[in-house]
Amino acid sequence: MDVYISANAFWALLISAVEVYKRECFGILLGYRDSSNIYIVEHAICYQTAQRRHTSVEKNGRASKRIQRFLGNLPHLSMIGDFHSHTGWGDLKGVGALSAQDVSDMASDHLSIIIVANDKRRTGAWQYNGDGTLSGTVDEYHFRLGGYYLDENARPKRANMFCPYAIGFNAKEIPQKFIRTAAPSSRWSRPKA
Ligand SMILES: [Zn+2]
């Protein structure tokens, strides 16, 4: 299983984790499944009503039902999964492994992204890791993004995460990168009068 993360979704995942750092964030993933083996994550939306604790997060049942119905009526996007963070600071380390609760919350055809957020020890460029995760640093934080799904035997498996936007990205180079991605292209140029 391959998972592609848009620049939008990438920042939303990181910002959600940082906002409630020391507690877990929870949210939903919007996008589509391109074939049986590819998820495209266009947006990551944080659940404001989630009850956050250090090692767990619970979604508000009523709000969740309302959102499910709303999302069922979106024209082009669908809910393809959810995300939450595993966080640590100081000597407590956030770990990437799925908890027993995480596994029991998983469903077939549903992608779960876990953002492992820890205090940064040293600056590291964003990179793909051999285990399918994607990691790097921004500001004072080290992040590792992992994607999980259930295989045909309902066993949890780790997907291969891809975020072309994040790769080669270095926090100090944001202005340069931004200038490059914001360069005029056919998509952004104004229609000729
Ligand atoms: Zn978890």
mmCIF file of C-alpha atoms in Angstrom, residues 5-21 23 25 29 44-46 83-85 87 113-118 126 134-139 141-146 161 163 165-166 169 171 174:
data_model
loop_
_atom_site.group_PDB
_atom_site.id
_atom_site.type_symbol
_atom_site.label_atom_id
_atom_site.label_comp_id
_atom_site.label_asym_id
_atom_site.label_seq_id
_atom_site.Cartn_x
_atom_site.Cartn_y
_atom_site.Cartn_z
ATOM 1 C CA ILE A 5 0.450 13.124 1.231
ATOM 2 C CA SER A 6 -0.243 16.551 -0.271
ATOM 3 C CA ALA A 7 1.638 19.631 0.972
ATOM 4 C CA ASN A 8 -1.646 20.794 2.524
ATOM 5 C CA ALA A 9 -2.188 17.588 4.424
ATOM 6 C CA PHE A 10 1.479 17.424 5.456
ATOM 7 C CA TRP A 11 1.310 20.791 7.230
ATOM 8 C CA ALA A 12 -2.093 20.084 8.706
ATOM 9 C CA LEU A 13 -0.797 16.850 10.291
ATOM 10 C CA LEU A 14 2.258 18.568 11.768
ATOM 11 C CA ILE A 15 0.369 21.633 12.986
ATOM 12 C CA SER A 16 -2.347 19.493 14.598
ATOM 13 C CA ALA A 17 0.288 17.534 16.502
ATOM 14 C CA VAL A 18 2.133 20.662 17.613
ATOM 15 C CA GLU A 19 -1.026 22.494 18.670
ATOM 16 C CA VAL A 20 -1.793 19.957 21.383
ATOM 17 C CA TYR A 21 1.792 18.721 21.887
ATOM 18 C CA ARG A 23 -1.547 15.444 24.335
ATOM 19 C CA CYS A 25 -4.485 15.103 18.414
ATOM 20 C CA LEU A 29 -8.193 12.253 6.308
ATOM 21 C CA ALA A 44 -6.173 16.362 7.079
ATOM 22 C CA ILE A 45 -8.779 17.976 9.322
ATOM 23 C CA CYS A 46 -8.372 18.143 13.068
ATOM 24 C CA PHE A 83 -4.947 10.364 12.099
ATOM 25 C CA HIS A 84 -3.726 10.885 15.624
ATOM 26 C CA SER A 85 -0.436 11.672 17.279
ATOM 27 C CA THR A 87 3.708 12.329 21.475
ATOM 28 C CA ILE A 113 -1.848 7.835 10.057
ATOM 29 C CA ILE A 114 0.151 8.133 13.258
ATOM 30 C CA ILE A 115 2.262 11.227 13.788
ATOM 31 C CA VAL A 116 5.022 10.492 16.260
ATOM 32 C CA ALA A 117 6.134 13.825 17.664
ATOM 33 C CA ASN A 118 9.143 14.175 19.953
ATOM 34 C CA TRP A 126 12.938 14.964 5.673
ATOM 35 C CA LEU A 134 8.574 9.485 6.650
ATOM 36 C CA SER A 135 10.528 11.574 9.144
ATOM 37 C CA GLY A 136 12.223 14.905 9.668
ATOM 38 C CA THR A 137 12.408 17.958 11.871
ATOM 39 C CA VAL A 138 10.721 21.345 11.925
ATOM 40 C CA ASP A 139 11.408 23.954 14.588
ATOM 41 C CA TYR A 141 10.197 18.938 16.928
ATOM 42 C CA HIS A 142 11.049 15.640 15.344
ATOM 43 C CA PHE A 143 8.204 13.981 13.462
ATOM 44 C CA ARG A 144 7.724 10.516 12.080
ATOM 45 C CA LEU A 145 4.647 9.813 9.983
ATOM 46 C CA GLY A 146 3.455 6.231 9.606
ATOM 47 C CA MET A 161 4.382 6.982 2.935
ATOM 48 C CA CYS A 163 5.319 13.196 0.361
ATOM 49 C CA TYR A 165 6.767 18.094 -1.060
ATOM 50 C CA ALA A 166 8.498 17.211 2.214
ATOM 51 C CA PHE A 169 12.687 20.143 2.513
ATOM 52 C CA ALA A 171 13.155 24.225 7.641
ATOM 53 C CA ILE A 174 11.278 27.414 3.406
#
